[in-house]
mmCIF file of C-alpha atoms in Angstrom:
data_model
loop_
_atom_site.group_PDB
_atom_site.id
_atom_site.type_symbol
_atom_site.label_atom_id
_atom_site.label_comp_id
_atom_site.label_asym_id
_atom_site.label_seq_id
_atom_site.Cartn_x
_atom_site.Cartn_y
_atom_site.Cartn_z
ATOM 1 C CA MET K 1 -36.163 12.628 -41.738
ATOM 2 C CA THR K 2 -35.014 14.402 -45.532
ATOM 3 C CA ASN K 3 -32.204 15.530 -46.648
ATOM 4 C CA SER K 4 -32.295 19.453 -47.095
ATOM 5 C CA LEU K 5 -28.706 19.830 -49.219
ATOM 6 C CA ARG K 6 -31.936 16.966 -51.096
ATOM 7 C CA PRO K 7 -34.268 18.726 -53.540
ATOM 8 C CA HIS K 8 -37.688 18.133 -51.709
ATOM 9 C CA GLY K 9 -39.405 15.245 -52.534
ATOM 10 C CA GLN K 10 -35.871 13.060 -54.065
ATOM 11 C CA GLN K 11 -34.882 9.974 -52.553
ATOM 12 C CA ARG K 12 -31.764 8.261 -52.435
ATOM 13 C CA ALA K 13 -31.609 4.841 -53.893
ATOM 14 C CA PRO K 14 -31.254 2.053 -51.524
ATOM 15 C CA LEU K 15 -27.820 0.409 -51.563
ATOM 16 C CA PRO K 16 -27.715 -3.065 -52.051
ATOM 17 C CA PRO K 17 -26.957 -5.747 -49.270
ATOM 18 C CA ALA K 18 -23.873 -6.823 -48.489
ATOM 19 C CA GLN K 19 -23.057 -10.222 -49.667
ATOM 20 C CA SER K 20 -20.361 -12.086 -48.237
ATOM 21 C CA PRO K 21 -17.468 -13.355 -51.337
ATOM 22 C CA ALA K 22 -18.159 -17.686 -51.878
ATOM 23 C CA PRO K 23 -15.516 -19.751 -50.543
ATOM 24 C CA GLY K 24 -12.589 -19.349 -51.940
ATOM 25 C CA VAL K 25 -12.957 -16.237 -53.550
ATOM 26 C CA PRO K 26 -10.817 -13.612 -52.630
ATOM 27 C CA SER K 27 -12.697 -10.165 -50.805
ATOM 28 C CA PRO K 28 -12.441 -6.784 -52.397
ATOM 29 C CA ARG K 29 -10.349 -4.378 -51.755
ATOM 30 C CA PRO K 30 -9.221 -0.391 -53.312
ATOM 31 C CA PRO K 31 -6.738 -1.114 -55.671
ATOM 32 C CA GLY K 32 -2.422 -0.303 -54.323
ATOM 33 C CA THR K 33 -3.938 -1.530 -50.837
ATOM 34 C CA PRO K 34 -1.169 -4.034 -49.468
ATOM 35 C CA HIS K 35 -2.421 -7.600 -48.594
ATOM 36 C CA ALA K 36 -2.445 -7.912 -44.957
ATOM 37 C CA SER K 37 -0.865 -11.367 -43.844
ATOM 38 C CA PRO K 38 -2.871 -12.405 -40.282
ATOM 39 C CA ALA K 39 0.238 -12.613 -38.941
ATOM 40 C CA ALA K 40 0.515 -8.923 -39.977
ATOM 41 C CA ALA K 41 -1.815 -8.081 -37.639
ATOM 42 C CA PRO K 42 -1.674 -5.235 -35.131
ATOM 43 C CA ASP K 43 -2.079 -5.995 -31.780
ATOM 44 C CA VAL K 44 -5.907 -3.675 -30.991
ATOM 45 C CA ARG K 45 -5.998 -5.210 -27.061
ATOM 46 C CA PRO K 46 -6.216 -1.774 -25.610
ATOM 47 C CA VAL K 47 -2.593 -2.038 -22.266
ATOM 48 C CA LYS K 48 -4.326 -0.576 -19.478
ATOM 49 C CA GLN K 49 -1.907 2.378 -17.982
ATOM 50 C CA ARG K 50 -0.125 2.873 -14.915
ATOM 51 C CA ASP K 51 -1.381 5.799 -12.906
ATOM 52 C CA ALA K 52 1.490 8.213 -12.208
ATOM 53 C CA PHE K 53 0.071 10.004 -9.204
ATOM 54 C CA PHE K 54 -0.958 6.380 -7.144
ATOM 55 C CA ASP K 55 2.566 5.024 -8.344
ATOM 56 C CA ASN K 56 3.571 8.499 -6.680
ATOM 57 C CA ALA K 57 1.765 8.005 -3.862
ATOM 58 C CA LYS K 58 3.185 4.956 -2.752
ATOM 59 C CA TYR K 59 6.734 5.967 -3.666
ATOM 60 C CA LEU K 60 6.469 9.474 -1.339
ATOM 61 C CA ALA K 61 4.424 6.708 1.379
ATOM 62 C CA ILE K 62 7.269 4.185 1.884
ATOM 63 C CA VAL K 63 9.967 7.098 1.636
ATOM 64 C CA PHE K 64 8.338 8.305 4.978
ATOM 65 C CA VAL K 65 7.946 5.142 6.184
ATOM 66 C CA ALA K 66 11.439 4.360 6.148
ATOM 67 C CA MET K 67 12.285 8.194 7.924
ATOM 68 C CA GLY K 68 9.471 7.458 10.700
ATOM 69 C CA HIS K 69 11.909 3.986 11.654
ATOM 70 C CA ALA K 70 14.892 6.233 11.589
ATOM 71 C CA TRP K 71 13.644 8.914 13.694
ATOM 72 C CA GLU K 72 12.037 6.103 16.256
ATOM 73 C CA PRO K 73 15.766 5.704 18.429
ATOM 74 C CA LEU K 74 16.037 9.822 17.927
ATOM 75 C CA THR K 75 12.872 10.512 20.112
ATOM 76 C CA ASP K 76 13.841 10.411 23.614
ATOM 77 C CA HIS K 77 16.273 12.863 22.933
ATOM 78 C CA SER K 78 14.588 15.246 20.453
ATOM 79 C CA ARG K 79 10.940 17.015 20.682
ATOM 80 C CA ALA K 80 11.026 17.961 17.354
ATOM 81 C CA ALA K 81 11.678 14.224 15.492
ATOM 82 C CA GLU K 82 8.874 12.906 18.003
ATOM 83 C CA ALA K 83 6.664 15.643 16.976
ATOM 84 C CA LEU K 84 7.513 15.347 13.224
ATOM 85 C CA TYR K 85 7.276 10.817 14.223
ATOM 86 C CA MET K 86 3.555 11.235 15.418
ATOM 87 C CA VAL K 87 2.259 13.042 12.607
ATOM 88 C CA VAL K 88 4.295 10.686 10.266
ATOM 89 C CA TYR K 89 2.864 7.622 11.556
ATOM 90 C CA THR K 90 -0.654 9.353 11.871
ATOM 91 C CA PHE K 91 -1.092 9.017 7.723
ATOM 92 C CA HIS K 92 1.911 7.106 6.528
ATOM 93 C CA MET K 93 0.343 3.513 6.656
ATOM 94 C CA PRO K 94 -3.591 4.794 6.349
ATOM 95 C CA ALA K 95 -2.100 5.609 3.322
ATOM 96 C CA PHE K 96 -0.947 2.990 2.147
ATOM 97 C CA ILE K 97 -3.869 0.721 3.477
ATOM 98 C CA ILE K 98 -6.056 3.283 1.249
ATOM 99 C CA ILE K 99 -4.049 3.013 -2.177
ATOM 100 C CA SER K 100 -4.958 -1.463 -1.100
ATOM 101 C CA GLY K 101 -8.427 -1.423 -0.683
ATOM 102 C CA TYR K 102 -8.859 1.391 -3.471
ATOM 103 C CA PHE K 103 -7.030 -0.888 -5.519
ATOM 104 C CA SER K 104 -8.726 -4.466 -4.210
ATOM 105 C CA ARG K 105 -12.445 -3.450 -5.749
ATOM 106 C CA SER K 106 -12.229 -5.887 -8.429
ATOM 107 C CA PHE K 107 -10.805 -8.954 -5.822
ATOM 108 C CA ASP K 108 -13.061 -11.773 -6.026
ATOM 109 C CA MET K 109 -12.592 -15.322 -5.250
ATOM 110 C CA ARG K 110 -11.449 -15.587 -8.642
ATOM 111 C CA PRO K 111 -8.847 -19.427 -9.487
ATOM 112 C CA ASP K 112 -5.864 -17.029 -10.551
ATOM 113 C CA ARG K 113 -6.730 -13.872 -8.101
ATOM 114 C CA LEU K 114 -6.191 -16.217 -5.453
ATOM 115 C CA ARG K 115 -2.757 -17.584 -7.272
ATOM 116 C CA ARG K 116 -2.131 -13.894 -7.098
ATOM 117 C CA LEU K 117 -3.131 -13.773 -3.615
ATOM 118 C CA ILE K 118 -0.577 -17.024 -2.348
ATOM 119 C CA THR K 119 2.207 -16.312 -5.011
ATOM 120 C CA GLY K 120 2.621 -12.352 -3.911
ATOM 121 C CA VAL K 121 0.938 -11.904 -0.589
ATOM 122 C CA VAL K 122 1.593 -15.699 1.520
ATOM 123 C CA VAL K 123 5.290 -16.733 -0.465
ATOM 124 C CA PRO K 124 7.035 -13.280 0.280
ATOM 125 C CA TYR K 125 5.268 -13.710 4.071
ATOM 126 C CA VAL K 126 6.546 -17.148 4.703
ATOM 127 C CA LEU K 127 10.112 -16.022 3.557
ATOM 128 C CA PHE K 128 10.672 -12.631 4.929
ATOM 129 C CA GLU K 129 8.898 -13.953 8.690
ATOM 130 C CA VAL K 130 11.900 -16.880 8.229
ATOM 131 C CA ALA K 131 13.888 -14.159 6.937
ATOM 132 C CA TYR K 132 13.649 -11.848 9.664
ATOM 133 C CA SER K 133 13.745 -14.062 12.718
ATOM 134 C CA LEU K 134 17.282 -15.752 11.805
ATOM 135 C CA PHE K 135 18.269 -11.818 11.219
ATOM 136 C CA LYS K 136 17.069 -11.749 15.108
ATOM 137 C CA ARG K 137 19.268 -14.795 16.313
ATOM 138 C CA TRP K 138 21.845 -13.725 14.525
ATOM 139 C CA ALA K 139 22.085 -9.439 14.672
ATOM 140 C CA ASP K 140 20.643 -9.451 17.920
ATOM 141 C CA ASP K 141 22.537 -12.893 19.693
ATOM 142 C CA ASP K 142 19.065 -14.368 20.779
ATOM 143 C CA PRO K 143 19.754 -17.449 18.932
ATOM 144 C CA SER K 144 16.492 -18.163 21.110
ATOM 145 C CA HIS K 145 13.829 -16.442 19.099
ATOM 146 C CA PRO K 146 11.753 -18.686 17.891
ATOM 147 C CA ILE K 147 10.219 -19.548 13.900
ATOM 148 C CA SER K 148 6.265 -18.731 14.316
ATOM 149 C CA LEU K 149 4.413 -18.207 11.315
ATOM 150 C CA LEU K 150 1.819 -17.295 13.785
ATOM 151 C CA ASP K 151 3.230 -14.261 15.787
ATOM 152 C CA PRO K 152 4.748 -12.167 12.479
ATOM 153 C CA TRP K 153 7.463 -9.743 13.862
ATOM 154 C CA TYR K 154 7.844 -6.595 12.779
ATOM 155 C CA LEU K 155 7.088 -5.389 9.090
ATOM 156 C CA THR K 156 5.087 -8.697 8.052
ATOM 157 C CA TRP K 157 2.246 -7.909 9.696
ATOM 158 C CA PHE K 158 1.427 -6.179 6.340
ATOM 159 C CA LEU K 159 1.534 -9.416 4.781
ATOM 160 C CA VAL K 160 -0.606 -10.943 7.413
ATOM 161 C CA ALA K 161 -3.154 -8.077 6.799
ATOM 162 C CA LEU K 162 -3.460 -7.823 3.384
ATOM 163 C CA PHE K 163 -4.457 -11.308 3.057
ATOM 164 C CA VAL K 164 -7.196 -11.223 5.655
ATOM 165 C CA TRP K 165 -8.812 -7.821 4.762
ATOM 166 C CA ARG K 166 -8.657 -8.949 0.514
ATOM 167 C CA MET K 167 -10.129 -12.213 0.998
ATOM 168 C CA THR K 168 -12.955 -10.427 2.462
ATOM 169 C CA VAL K 169 -13.702 -8.254 -0.131
ATOM 170 C CA PRO K 170 -16.649 -9.819 -1.399
ATOM 171 C CA LEU K 171 -17.918 -9.880 2.605
ATOM 172 C CA TRP K 172 -17.547 -6.005 2.479
ATOM 173 C CA LYS K 173 -19.260 -5.499 -0.711
ATOM 174 C CA ALA K 174 -22.684 -7.467 0.424
ATOM 175 C CA VAL K 175 -22.605 -5.313 3.249
ATOM 176 C CA ARG K 176 -25.158 -2.455 3.701
ATOM 177 C CA TRP K 177 -23.063 0.272 5.797
ATOM 178 C CA PRO K 178 -18.892 -1.329 5.638
ATOM 179 C CA VAL K 179 -17.263 1.198 6.846
ATOM 180 C CA PRO K 180 -19.402 1.813 10.091
ATOM 181 C CA LEU K 181 -18.975 -1.604 10.935
ATOM 182 C CA ALA K 182 -15.311 -1.446 10.289
ATOM 183 C CA LEU K 183 -15.092 0.919 12.502
ATOM 184 C CA ALA K 184 -16.784 -1.075 14.810
ATOM 185 C CA ILE K 185 -14.696 -3.601 14.677
ATOM 186 C CA ALA K 186 -11.766 -1.613 15.246
ATOM 187 C CA VAL K 187 -13.081 0.060 18.705
ATOM 188 C CA LEU K 188 -14.383 -3.286 19.994
ATOM 189 C CA ALA K 189 -10.332 -4.955 19.143
ATOM 190 C CA SER K 190 -9.016 -1.539 20.719
ATOM 191 C CA VAL K 191 -11.205 -3.182 24.259
ATOM 192 C CA SER K 192 -10.509 -6.274 23.855
ATOM 193 C CA PRO K 193 -7.504 -7.583 25.516
ATOM 194 C CA ASP K 194 -7.548 -10.911 25.261
ATOM 195 C CA ILE K 195 -7.138 -11.051 22.024
ATOM 196 C CA GLY K 196 -3.674 -12.065 21.711
ATOM 197 C CA ASP K 197 -0.874 -12.280 19.440
ATOM 198 C CA ASP K 198 -1.666 -14.559 16.873
ATOM 199 C CA LEU K 199 -1.638 -12.870 13.388
ATOM 200 C CA ASP K 200 -0.609 -9.453 14.841
ATOM 201 C CA LEU K 201 -5.346 -9.454 14.703
ATOM 202 C CA GLN K 202 -5.298 -6.074 16.545
ATOM 203 C CA ARG K 203 -3.651 -4.219 13.844
ATOM 204 C CA VAL K 204 -5.374 -5.950 11.360
ATOM 205 C CA LEU K 205 -8.766 -5.143 13.037
ATOM 206 C CA GLN K 206 -7.836 -1.771 13.764
ATOM 207 C CA PHE K 207 -6.362 -0.845 10.612
ATOM 208 C CA LEU K 208 -9.518 -2.791 8.405
ATOM 209 C CA PRO K 209 -11.764 0.702 8.129
ATOM 210 C CA PHE K 210 -9.017 2.065 5.837
ATOM 211 C CA PHE K 211 -8.786 -0.736 3.619
ATOM 212 C CA VAL K 212 -12.669 -0.587 3.898
ATOM 213 C CA VAL K 213 -12.714 3.202 2.870
ATOM 214 C CA GLY K 214 -9.772 2.328 0.218
ATOM 215 C CA LEU K 215 -12.350 -0.593 -1.166
ATOM 216 C CA PHE K 216 -15.903 1.819 -1.389
ATOM 217 C CA MET K 217 -13.635 5.223 -3.143
ATOM 218 C CA LYS K 218 -13.831 6.366 -6.431
ATOM 219 C CA PRO K 219 -11.753 8.482 -8.532
ATOM 220 C CA GLU K 220 -13.634 11.145 -7.950
ATOM 221 C CA HIS K 221 -12.806 11.083 -4.589
ATOM 222 C CA PHE K 222 -9.106 11.770 -5.445
ATOM 223 C CA GLN K 223 -9.603 13.923 -7.371
ATOM 224 C CA LEU K 224 -11.448 15.911 -5.108
ATOM 225 C CA MET K 225 -8.311 15.460 -2.422
ATOM 226 C CA ARG K 226 -6.308 17.184 -5.476
ATOM 227 C CA ARG K 227 -8.099 20.050 -6.190
ATOM 228 C CA ARG K 228 -6.186 23.647 -5.250
ATOM 229 C CA GLU K 229 -8.150 24.261 -2.729
ATOM 230 C CA VAL K 230 -7.948 21.342 -0.550
ATOM 231 C CA ARG K 231 -3.773 21.685 -0.872
ATOM 232 C CA ILE K 232 -4.390 25.034 0.125
ATOM 233 C CA LEU K 233 -6.477 24.207 3.473
ATOM 234 C CA SER K 234 -3.486 21.396 4.072
ATOM 235 C CA VAL K 235 -1.016 23.960 4.870
ATOM 236 C CA PRO K 236 -2.444 25.281 8.035
ATOM 237 C CA VAL K 237 -4.133 22.127 8.955
ATOM 238 C CA LEU K 238 0.124 21.042 8.761
ATOM 239 C CA ALA K 239 1.434 22.995 10.736
ATOM 240 C CA VAL K 240 -1.551 23.314 13.400
ATOM 241 C CA THR K 241 -1.006 19.359 13.328
ATOM 242 C CA LEU K 242 2.838 19.513 14.079
ATOM 243 C CA ALA K 243 2.026 22.090 16.685
ATOM 244 C CA PHE K 244 -0.385 20.219 18.230
ATOM 245 C CA ALA K 245 2.564 16.949 17.929
ATOM 246 C CA TYR K 246 5.163 18.899 19.544
ATOM 247 C CA TRP K 247 3.279 19.462 22.212
ATOM 248 C CA ALA K 248 1.226 16.148 22.838
ATOM 249 C CA GLY K 249 4.618 15.028 22.652
ATOM 250 C CA PRO K 250 5.857 13.932 26.384
ATOM 251 C CA ARG K 251 2.315 13.592 27.145
ATOM 252 C CA MET K 252 0.928 10.891 25.227
ATOM 253 C CA ASN K 253 1.944 7.328 24.472
ATOM 254 C CA SER K 254 2.581 7.099 21.283
ATOM 255 C CA ALA K 255 2.292 3.395 21.134
ATOM 256 C CA TRP K 256 -1.602 4.219 19.900
ATOM 257 C CA PHE K 257 -0.373 5.290 16.370
ATOM 258 C CA TYR K 258 0.344 1.263 15.951
ATOM 259 C CA HIS K 259 -2.511 -0.114 16.516
ATOM 260 C CA ARG K 260 -1.027 -3.362 18.022
ATOM 261 C CA ASP K 261 -2.423 -3.280 21.511
ATOM 262 C CA SER K 262 -5.788 -2.881 23.489
ATOM 263 C CA ALA K 263 -6.551 0.385 25.886
ATOM 264 C CA GLN K 264 -6.249 -1.559 28.386
ATOM 265 C CA GLU K 265 -2.778 -3.088 27.422
ATOM 266 C CA LEU K 266 -1.485 0.359 27.447
ATOM 267 C CA GLY K 267 -2.245 1.093 30.812
ATOM 268 C CA ALA K 268 -5.544 3.579 29.549
ATOM 269 C CA PRO K 269 -9.327 2.396 30.817
ATOM 270 C CA TRP K 270 -11.414 0.881 28.301
ATOM 271 C CA TRP K 271 -13.223 3.604 27.066
ATOM 272 C CA ALA K 272 -9.719 5.422 26.171
ATOM 273 C CA GLY K 273 -9.863 2.899 23.015
ATOM 274 C CA VAL K 274 -13.200 3.921 22.205
ATOM 275 C CA VAL K 275 -11.815 7.510 22.571
ATOM 276 C CA MET K 276 -9.285 6.703 20.296
ATOM 277 C CA THR K 277 -9.870 4.197 17.936
ATOM 278 C CA LEU K 278 -12.269 6.959 16.507
ATOM 279 C CA ALA K 279 -9.846 10.876 17.194
ATOM 280 C CA MET K 280 -7.529 8.514 15.574
ATOM 281 C CA PHE K 281 -9.249 7.809 12.053
ATOM 282 C CA GLY K 282 -10.552 10.815 12.066
ATOM 283 C CA CYS K 283 -7.383 12.799 12.229
ATOM 284 C CA SER K 284 -5.453 9.488 10.347
ATOM 285 C CA MET K 285 -8.653 10.667 6.931
ATOM 286 C CA VAL K 286 -7.884 14.366 7.660
ATOM 287 C CA LEU K 287 -3.927 14.213 7.491
ATOM 288 C CA THR K 288 -4.233 11.670 4.543
ATOM 289 C CA SER K 289 -6.237 13.480 2.425
ATOM 290 C CA CYS K 290 -3.667 16.702 3.096
ATOM 291 C CA PHE K 291 -0.995 13.658 1.682
ATOM 292 C CA PHE K 292 -2.841 13.059 -0.802
ATOM 293 C CA ALA K 293 -3.584 16.759 -1.917
ATOM 294 C CA TRP K 294 0.469 17.141 -2.170
ATOM 295 C CA VAL K 295 1.566 14.016 -4.640
ATOM 296 C CA PRO K 296 1.906 14.855 -7.880
ATOM 297 C CA ARG K 297 0.151 13.759 -10.598
ATOM 298 C CA ARG K 298 2.213 13.635 -13.607
ATOM 299 C CA LYS K 299 5.183 11.107 -14.398
ATOM 300 C CA MET K 300 7.957 12.278 -11.871
ATOM 301 C CA TRP K 301 11.807 10.814 -11.737
ATOM 302 C CA PHE K 302 10.903 8.917 -8.339
ATOM 303 C CA THR K 303 7.480 7.015 -10.805
ATOM 304 C CA VAL K 304 9.053 3.792 -11.467
ATOM 305 C CA LEU K 305 10.205 3.401 -8.067
ATOM 306 C CA GLY K 306 6.383 3.362 -7.373
ATOM 307 C CA ALA K 307 6.579 0.150 -8.628
ATOM 308 C CA GLY K 308 8.975 -1.606 -5.882
ATOM 309 C CA THR K 309 7.497 -0.596 -2.655
ATOM 310 C CA LEU K 310 7.216 -3.758 -1.641
ATOM 311 C CA TYR K 311 10.954 -4.687 -2.051
ATOM 312 C CA GLY K 312 11.917 -1.403 -0.244
ATOM 313 C CA TYR K 313 9.614 -2.031 2.370
ATOM 314 C CA LEU K 314 10.225 -5.904 3.562
ATOM 315 C CA LEU K 315 13.929 -4.669 2.810
ATOM 316 C CA HIS K 316 14.687 -1.887 4.688
ATOM 317 C CA GLY K 317 12.938 -3.755 7.535
ATOM 318 C CA PHE K 318 16.493 -5.645 8.348
ATOM 319 C CA LEU K 319 19.062 -2.051 8.670
ATOM 320 C CA ALA K 320 16.198 -0.262 10.219
ATOM 321 C CA LYS K 321 16.681 -2.951 12.682
ATOM 322 C CA GLY K 322 20.410 -3.763 12.614
ATOM 323 C CA SER K 323 21.155 -0.076 13.650
ATOM 324 C CA ARG K 324 19.162 -0.614 17.095
ATOM 325 C CA PHE K 325 20.903 -4.785 17.290
ATOM 326 C CA TRP K 326 24.592 -2.992 16.569
ATOM 327 C CA GLY K 327 23.553 0.570 19.253
ATOM 328 C CA TRP K 328 25.043 3.103 16.634
ATOM 329 C CA TYR K 329 22.617 5.425 18.294
ATOM 330 C CA ASP K 330 23.907 5.101 21.266
ATOM 331 C CA GLU K 331 27.793 4.624 19.799
ATOM 332 C CA TYR K 332 27.166 7.642 18.001
ATOM 333 C CA THR K 333 25.734 10.558 20.167
ATOM 334 C CA TRP K 334 25.963 12.990 17.318
ATOM 335 C CA LEU K 335 23.169 11.505 15.754
ATOM 336 C CA ASN K 336 21.482 12.806 17.672
ATOM 337 C CA HIS K 337 21.972 16.392 17.400
ATOM 338 C CA PRO K 338 19.756 18.157 14.867
ATOM 339 C CA VAL K 339 22.565 17.816 11.880
ATOM 340 C CA GLY K 340 22.819 14.751 12.703
ATOM 341 C CA GLU K 341 19.102 14.343 12.627
ATOM 342 C CA VAL K 342 19.046 16.071 9.099
ATOM 343 C CA LEU K 343 21.477 13.541 7.879
ATOM 344 C CA VAL K 344 19.593 10.675 9.158
ATOM 345 C CA SER K 345 16.421 11.017 7.061
ATOM 346 C CA VAL K 346 18.176 12.063 3.723
ATOM 347 C CA PHE K 347 19.977 8.928 4.452
ATOM 348 C CA ALA K 348 16.793 6.167 5.594
ATOM 349 C CA ALA K 349 15.346 8.467 2.102
ATOM 350 C CA ALA K 350 18.234 7.590 0.169
ATOM 351 C CA VAL K 351 18.185 3.880 1.348
ATOM 352 C CA ILE K 352 14.956 2.957 0.421
ATOM 353 C CA THR K 353 14.826 4.786 -2.961
ATOM 354 C CA ALA K 354 17.246 1.700 -3.794
ATOM 355 C CA LEU K 355 15.719 -0.427 -2.651
ATOM 356 C CA CYS K 356 13.027 0.316 -4.770
ATOM 357 C CA THR K 357 14.824 0.639 -7.643
ATOM 358 C CA PRO K 358 13.970 -2.182 -10.334
ATOM 359 C CA VAL K 359 18.120 -3.558 -9.693
ATOM 360 C CA VAL K 360 16.776 -4.568 -7.213
ATOM 361 C CA GLN K 361 12.851 -6.008 -8.071
ATOM 362 C CA ARG K 362 14.803 -7.772 -10.361
ATOM 363 C CA MET K 363 17.458 -9.771 -8.007
ATOM 364 C CA PHE K 364 14.616 -9.976 -5.695
ATOM 365 C CA ARG K 365 11.248 -11.658 -7.672
ATOM 366 C CA PHE K 366 11.913 -14.386 -6.893
ATOM 367 C CA ALA K 367 10.795 -13.946 -3.256
ATOM 368 C CA MET K 368 8.331 -11.135 -3.651
ATOM 369 C CA GLU K 369 7.007 -12.341 -7.432
ATOM 370 C CA PRO K 370 7.603 -16.600 -7.830
ATOM 371 C CA LYS K 371 5.859 -17.478 -10.402
ATOM 372 C CA MET K 372 5.652 -21.716 -8.836
ATOM 373 C CA GLU K 373 3.787 -22.280 -11.848
ATOM 374 C CA TRP K 374 4.728 -25.908 -10.656
ATOM 375 C CA ALA K 375 2.207 -25.600 -8.013
ATOM 376 C CA PHE K 376 -1.286 -24.845 -9.341
ATOM 377 C CA LYS K 377 -3.292 -26.849 -11.859
ATOM 378 C CA ARG K 378 -4.438 -25.106 -15.157
ATOM 379 C CA ASP K 379 -7.812 -23.525 -15.813
ATOM 380 C CA ALA K 380 -9.722 -23.784 -18.213
ATOM 381 C CA THR K 381 -7.672 -21.234 -20.834
ATOM 382 C CA GLY K 382 -4.502 -23.383 -19.799
ATOM 383 C CA SER K 383 -2.807 -20.844 -17.715
ATOM 384 C CA ARG K 384 -2.274 -21.147 -14.208
ATOM 385 C CA ALA K 385 -1.260 -17.555 -12.683
ATOM 386 C CA SER K 386 -2.472 -15.223 -14.827
ATOM 387 C CA GLY K 387 -4.281 -12.677 -13.690
ATOM 388 C CA PRO K 388 -4.126 -9.040 -11.364
ATOM 389 C CA SER K 389 -2.424 -8.624 -8.880
ATOM 390 C CA PRO K 390 -3.626 -9.379 -5.014
ATOM 391 C CA ASP K 391 -5.163 -6.496 -5.509
ATOM 392 C CA GLY K 392 -7.002 -6.677 -7.436
ATOM 393 C CA SER K 393 -5.738 -4.684 -9.819
ATOM 394 C CA ALA K 394 -3.385 -4.230 -13.081
ATOM 395 C CA ARG K 395 0.018 -4.984 -10.631
ATOM 396 C CA GLN K 396 -0.426 -1.348 -9.527
ATOM 397 C CA ASP K 397 -0.417 -1.799 -5.449
ATOM 398 C CA LEU K 398 2.518 -1.916 -2.891
ATOM 399 C CA ALA K 399 4.484 -3.861 -4.578
ATOM 400 C CA ARG K 400 4.592 -3.628 -8.320
ATOM 401 C CA PRO K 401 1.697 -1.263 -9.827
ATOM 402 C CA VAL K 402 -0.204 -1.361 -6.937
ATOM 403 C CA GLY K 403 0.495 -4.573 -6.058
ATOM 404 C CA PRO K 404 1.253 -5.645 -2.371
ATOM 405 C CA GLY K 405 1.239 -3.468 -1.661
ATOM 406 C CA ILE K 406 1.518 -2.376 1.725
ATOM 407 C CA GLY K 407 -1.010 -3.368 -1.727
ATOM 408 C CA ILE K 408 1.762 -1.847 2.391
ATOM 409 C CA SER K 409 1.675 -1.467 2.159
ATOM 410 C CA ALA K 410 1.859 -0.457 3.496
#
């Protein structure tokens, strides 16, 4: 094709081929251009930026987790607290698990990722399982309480689940219908009372569909949930849900929301496990979508706290359980009144916020994110524990940038 700005038929002479300078001869450069030493060459490697949306979502979800734990003792005296408790328990852990699945998309059996899985999930599980067991012995005056790594106590179940889910990521990528298969497994677990309490497998299997959903979500799916129409629609959906929870509170066993027992263990017929598992999966997905719709997209004052949600998740359990062991709700009866319920909610939000701060992260990093270079062989590149977090992300999950965080979870 000829250049329209050049007279017809006039051809530009071709440029001579570029030649490399002879050895020892410096390459020519324009006058005035300063010499650039190799040491002064800028680092042009791309730096992965954290997505404020996910950090905001993790922080807000962990606040709801703390509030839910604070509301639990109030549900026996307040129908409103019970309704809020049921609604929050419908979506707060599914939201964490979906985010963990989303940031586990690149997880494989590469050595550096397995190391991060061990140091970021397995080691915290062992340390906090022992710490919680010792705390229960002391605070609950129960010296016979066993220390068992096969029977997670209280919040540590999420770390077991996260380990199992991430180890199965290659399997879910290989099957044809991953979400229906995960739902089928959850349904079968809900009608299998013989599974037992080892590794809290009931929870691992019944929450599995949310992890698989997150594993196959794409950025455009989150963009869809953050549309203005979805945000507007979520308001009446939440209002109807609260009204239904207020009605259903006295009529429904809230243990269904924990996903830790089979239908038979809850005193229901086996077919109720099928119905409830599918129904609660649908309700959880709807409310989780409503939650994501209202999560801010831009950087907020609490965005930085999203990197420490696993810290807040595991550490606040000592105070949550201690309040029961020491009988605070029975001793301070005013907590069961509306003003007390509001103060309890504010206090729970303040405590979990403080536990997610960078100061606390630095204090407890030895337990949450130990390097443990002494425990691993060097790979071909000479590094030991390089690479993404256990969730396969650039450290953006429940703990540091979507790290296990609750990867938590949570």
